[in-house]
Tab-separated table of C-alpha atoms in Angstrom:
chain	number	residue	atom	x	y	z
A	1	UNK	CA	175.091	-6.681	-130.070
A	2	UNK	CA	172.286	-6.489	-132.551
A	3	UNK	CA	169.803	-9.436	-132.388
A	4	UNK	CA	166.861	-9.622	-134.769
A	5	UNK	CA	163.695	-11.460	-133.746
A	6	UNK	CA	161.403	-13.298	-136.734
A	7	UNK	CA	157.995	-13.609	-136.492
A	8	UNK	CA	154.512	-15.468	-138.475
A	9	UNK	CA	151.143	-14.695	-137.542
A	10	UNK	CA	147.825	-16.883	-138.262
A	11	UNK	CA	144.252	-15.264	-137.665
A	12	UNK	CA	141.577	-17.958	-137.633
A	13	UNK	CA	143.494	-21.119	-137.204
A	14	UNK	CA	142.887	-24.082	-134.967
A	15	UNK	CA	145.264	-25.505	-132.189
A	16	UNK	CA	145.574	-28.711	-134.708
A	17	UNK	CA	146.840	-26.445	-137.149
A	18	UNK	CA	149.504	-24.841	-135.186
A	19	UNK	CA	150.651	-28.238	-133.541
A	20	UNK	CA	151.982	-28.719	-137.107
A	21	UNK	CA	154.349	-25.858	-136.622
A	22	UNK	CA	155.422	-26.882	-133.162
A	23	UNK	CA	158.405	-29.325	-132.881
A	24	UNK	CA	158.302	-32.341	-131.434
A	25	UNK	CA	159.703	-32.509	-127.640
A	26	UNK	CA	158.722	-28.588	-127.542
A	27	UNK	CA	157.498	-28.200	-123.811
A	28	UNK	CA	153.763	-27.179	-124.281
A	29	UNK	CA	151.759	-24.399	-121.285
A	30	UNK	CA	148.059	-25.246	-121.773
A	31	UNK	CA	145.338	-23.826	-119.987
A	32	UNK	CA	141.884	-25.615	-120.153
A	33	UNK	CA	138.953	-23.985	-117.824
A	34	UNK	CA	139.191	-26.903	-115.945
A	35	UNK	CA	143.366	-27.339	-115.340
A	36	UNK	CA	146.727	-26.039	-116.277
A	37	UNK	CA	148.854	-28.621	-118.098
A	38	UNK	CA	152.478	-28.547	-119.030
A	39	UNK	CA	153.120	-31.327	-121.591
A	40	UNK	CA	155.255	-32.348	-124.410
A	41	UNK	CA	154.823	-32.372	-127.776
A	42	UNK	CA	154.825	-35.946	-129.053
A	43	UNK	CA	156.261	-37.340	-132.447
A	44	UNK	CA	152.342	-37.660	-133.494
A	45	UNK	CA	151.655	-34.207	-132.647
A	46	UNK	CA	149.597	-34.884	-129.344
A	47	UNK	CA	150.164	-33.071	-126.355
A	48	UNK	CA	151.846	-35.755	-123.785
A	49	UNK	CA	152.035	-34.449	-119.798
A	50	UNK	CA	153.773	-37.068	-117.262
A	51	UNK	CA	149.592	-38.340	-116.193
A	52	UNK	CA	148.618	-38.790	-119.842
A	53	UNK	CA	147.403	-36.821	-122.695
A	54	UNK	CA	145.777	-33.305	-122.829
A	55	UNK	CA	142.617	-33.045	-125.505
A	56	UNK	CA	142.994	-30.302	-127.289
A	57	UNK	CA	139.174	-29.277	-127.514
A	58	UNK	CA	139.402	-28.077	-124.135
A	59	UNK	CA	142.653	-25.810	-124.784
A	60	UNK	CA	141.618	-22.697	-124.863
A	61	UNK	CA	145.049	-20.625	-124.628
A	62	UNK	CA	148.956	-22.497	-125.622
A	63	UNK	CA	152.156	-21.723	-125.351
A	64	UNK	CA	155.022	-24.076	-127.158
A	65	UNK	CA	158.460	-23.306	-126.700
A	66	UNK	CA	162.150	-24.841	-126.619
A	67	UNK	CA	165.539	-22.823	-126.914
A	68	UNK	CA	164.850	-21.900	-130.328
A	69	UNK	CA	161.487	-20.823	-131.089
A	70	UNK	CA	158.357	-19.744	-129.341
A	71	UNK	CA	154.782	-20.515	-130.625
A	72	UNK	CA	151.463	-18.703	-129.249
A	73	UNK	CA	147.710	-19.366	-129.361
A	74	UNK	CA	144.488	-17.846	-128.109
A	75	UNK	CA	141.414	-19.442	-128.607
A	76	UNK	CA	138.721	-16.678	-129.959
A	77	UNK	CA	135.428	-18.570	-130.204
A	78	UNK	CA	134.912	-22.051	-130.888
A	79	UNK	CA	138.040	-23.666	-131.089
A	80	UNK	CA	139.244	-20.979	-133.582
A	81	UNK	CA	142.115	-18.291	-132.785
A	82	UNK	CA	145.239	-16.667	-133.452
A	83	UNK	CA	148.880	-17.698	-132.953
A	84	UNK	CA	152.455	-16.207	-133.329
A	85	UNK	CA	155.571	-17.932	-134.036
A	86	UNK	CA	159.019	-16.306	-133.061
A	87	UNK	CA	162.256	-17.095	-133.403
A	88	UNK	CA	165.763	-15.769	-133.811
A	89	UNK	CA	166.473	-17.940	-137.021
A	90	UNK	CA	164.613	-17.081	-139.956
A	91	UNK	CA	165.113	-20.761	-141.649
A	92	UNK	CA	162.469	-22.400	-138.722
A	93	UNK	CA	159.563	-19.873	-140.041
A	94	UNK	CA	156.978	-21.990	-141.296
A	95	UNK	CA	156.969	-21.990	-145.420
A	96	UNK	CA	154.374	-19.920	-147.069
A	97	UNK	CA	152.204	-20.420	-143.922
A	98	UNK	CA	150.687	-17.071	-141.764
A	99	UNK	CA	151.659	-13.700	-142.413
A	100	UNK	CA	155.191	-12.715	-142.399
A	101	UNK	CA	154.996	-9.583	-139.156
A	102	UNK	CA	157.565	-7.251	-138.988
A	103	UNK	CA	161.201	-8.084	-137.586
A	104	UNK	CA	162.050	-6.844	-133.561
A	105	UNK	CA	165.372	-5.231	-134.474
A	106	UNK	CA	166.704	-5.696	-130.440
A	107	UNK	CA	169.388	-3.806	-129.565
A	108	UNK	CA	170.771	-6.015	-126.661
A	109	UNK	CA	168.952	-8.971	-124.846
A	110	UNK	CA	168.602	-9.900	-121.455
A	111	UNK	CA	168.490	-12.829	-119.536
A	112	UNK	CA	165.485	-13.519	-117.191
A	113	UNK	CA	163.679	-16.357	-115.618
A	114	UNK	CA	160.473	-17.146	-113.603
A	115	UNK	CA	160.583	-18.649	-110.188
A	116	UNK	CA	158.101	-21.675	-109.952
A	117	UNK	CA	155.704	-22.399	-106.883
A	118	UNK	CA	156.838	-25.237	-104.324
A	119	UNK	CA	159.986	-27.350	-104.540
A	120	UNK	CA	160.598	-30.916	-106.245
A	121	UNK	CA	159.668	-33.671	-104.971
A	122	UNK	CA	161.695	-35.616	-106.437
A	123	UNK	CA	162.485	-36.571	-110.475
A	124	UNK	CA	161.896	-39.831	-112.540
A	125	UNK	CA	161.971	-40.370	-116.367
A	126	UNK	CA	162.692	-36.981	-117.040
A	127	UNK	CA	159.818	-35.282	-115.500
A	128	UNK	CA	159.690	-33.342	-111.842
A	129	UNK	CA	156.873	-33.220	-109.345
A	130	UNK	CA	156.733	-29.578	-108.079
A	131	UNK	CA	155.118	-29.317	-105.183
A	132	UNK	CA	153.324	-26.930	-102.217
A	133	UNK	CA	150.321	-26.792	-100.187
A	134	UNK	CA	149.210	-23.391	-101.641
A	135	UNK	CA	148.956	-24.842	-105.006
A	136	UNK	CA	149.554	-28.527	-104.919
A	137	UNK	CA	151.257	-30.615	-107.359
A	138	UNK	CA	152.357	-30.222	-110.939
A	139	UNK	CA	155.026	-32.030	-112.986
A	140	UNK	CA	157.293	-30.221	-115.727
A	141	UNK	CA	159.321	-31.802	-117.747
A	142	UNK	CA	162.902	-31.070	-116.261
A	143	UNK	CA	165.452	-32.670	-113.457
A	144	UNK	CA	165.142	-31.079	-110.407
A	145	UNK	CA	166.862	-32.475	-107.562
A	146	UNK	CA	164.539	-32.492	-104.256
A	147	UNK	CA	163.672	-30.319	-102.069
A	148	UNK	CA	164.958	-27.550	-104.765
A	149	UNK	CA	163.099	-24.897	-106.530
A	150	UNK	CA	162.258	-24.405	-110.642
A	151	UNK	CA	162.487	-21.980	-112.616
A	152	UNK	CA	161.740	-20.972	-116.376
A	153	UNK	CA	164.099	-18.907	-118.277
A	154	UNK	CA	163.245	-16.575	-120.527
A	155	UNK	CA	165.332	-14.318	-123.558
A	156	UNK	CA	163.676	-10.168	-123.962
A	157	UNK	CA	164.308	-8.192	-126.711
A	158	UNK	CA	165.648	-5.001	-125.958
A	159	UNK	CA	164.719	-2.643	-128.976
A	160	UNK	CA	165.112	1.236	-128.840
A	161	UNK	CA	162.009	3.791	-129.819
A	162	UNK	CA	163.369	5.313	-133.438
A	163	UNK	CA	162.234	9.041	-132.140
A	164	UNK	CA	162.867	9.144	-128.375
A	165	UNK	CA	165.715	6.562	-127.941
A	166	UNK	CA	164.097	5.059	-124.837
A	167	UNK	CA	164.896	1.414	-124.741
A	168	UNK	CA	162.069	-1.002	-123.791
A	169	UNK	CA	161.184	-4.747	-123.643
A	170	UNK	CA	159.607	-5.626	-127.342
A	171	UNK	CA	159.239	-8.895	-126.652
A	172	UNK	CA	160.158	-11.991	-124.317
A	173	UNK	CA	160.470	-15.732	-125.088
A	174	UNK	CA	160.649	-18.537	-123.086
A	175	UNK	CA	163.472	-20.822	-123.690
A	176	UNK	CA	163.317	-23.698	-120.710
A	177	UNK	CA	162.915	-25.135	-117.081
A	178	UNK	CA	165.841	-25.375	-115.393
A	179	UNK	CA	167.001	-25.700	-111.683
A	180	UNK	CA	166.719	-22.308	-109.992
A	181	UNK	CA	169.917	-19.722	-108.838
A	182	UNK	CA	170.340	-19.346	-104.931
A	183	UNK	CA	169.291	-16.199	-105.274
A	184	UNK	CA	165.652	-16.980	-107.325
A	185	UNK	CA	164.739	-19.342	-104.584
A	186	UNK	CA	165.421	-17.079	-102.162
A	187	UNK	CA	163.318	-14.074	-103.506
C-alpha cells in the first residue's frame, strides 16, 4: 500500500496568514510563554478554547490539525515564521500560496497515538476537562467519559531510503482526540 503525502511551505508568514489555510473546527495546539491552549478554529478564523479566546500575538509555536490535513507554525522573531501544510489529498493544498515541497512517497503507514496526562472529569458541550494533580486541568475538545483517559492519534509515513532500503518514519500527522485503548491507559 503506497500512500503519498502533499506538502506547502511558507517562510516569513504570520499566524494570521496561516489561520486562512486552516479549516474551520480544525482542533488548534498553541503554546504561548505563558500557557498551553488547545482550541478550535472558529468560522471567523479566531482561535476558540472551552474558557474563551487565545490572542494570537502571544502564539509563538501552532499546530492545526483534523483527519485530513495538518498545518505547522514556528514563530522566528516578531510574530513572523514558517509553517507547513500536509495532507494526503492534493486538492486541500492551498492555491498558488507557499512553495510546493517535495511529495513523502510512504510505503506503508502506521497507526499511533499519544496518551494524555490525567483522566476526564467529566464532558459538556463537546469539550472534556482532563485532569491530574501533576499537571492540573486542561480541556480538549472531545467526549471522554469520566474517570477515563485521552489520547491523540496520529498517521506516520513509512518511506524507504532509495540506496539502503531501510524503512524509517518520514513524517507523522495528527489526526484527533479520542477515548484511549485499555492498553494506552494502562502503559
Amino acid at each position: 500500500m503506497s500512500v503519498v503525502l502533499h506538502a506547502v511551505s511558507w517562510r516569513d508568514i504570520r499566524l494570521d496568514e496561516v489561520l486562512e489555510h486552516a479549516a474551520p473546527g480544525n482542533v488548534a495546539l498553541l503554546s504561548t510563554p505563558q500557557a498551553y491552549h488547545i482550541a478550535l478554529v472558529g468560522a471567523s478564523g479566531g482561535l476558540e478554547t472551552r474558557r474563551g479566546s487565545v490572542r494570537l500575538r502571544d502564539v509563538f509555536e501552532a499546530r492545526f490539525f483534523d483527519e485530513r490535513a495538518e498545518l505547522r507554525w514556528v514563530n522566528f522573531a516578531d510574530g513572523r515564521g514558517s509553517a507547513v501544510f500536509l495532507t494526503e489529498d492534493a486538492a486541500m493544498l492551498p492555491d498558488g500560496a507557499g512553495e510546493r515541497l517535495p511529495d513523502v512517497e510512504a510505503a506503508d503507514t502506521r497507526a499511533g497515538a499519544y496518551l494524555l496526562w490525567g483522566r476526564s472529569a467529566g464532558w459538556a458541550g463537546g469539550w472534556t476537562t482532563l485532569s491530574t494533580e501533576r499537571i492540573g486541568t486542561i480541556d480538549i475538545p472531545a467526549m471522554i467519559p469520566a474517570e477515563q483517559h485521552a489520547q491523540v492519534l496520529t498517521r506516520e509515513y513509512i518511506a524507504l531510503d532509495p540506496d539502503h532500503g531501510n524503512a524509517y518514519i518520514a513524517e507523522e500527522r495528527l489526526l484527533r482526540f479520542d477515548l484511549a485503548t485499555p492498553e494506552n491507559a494502562a502503559s
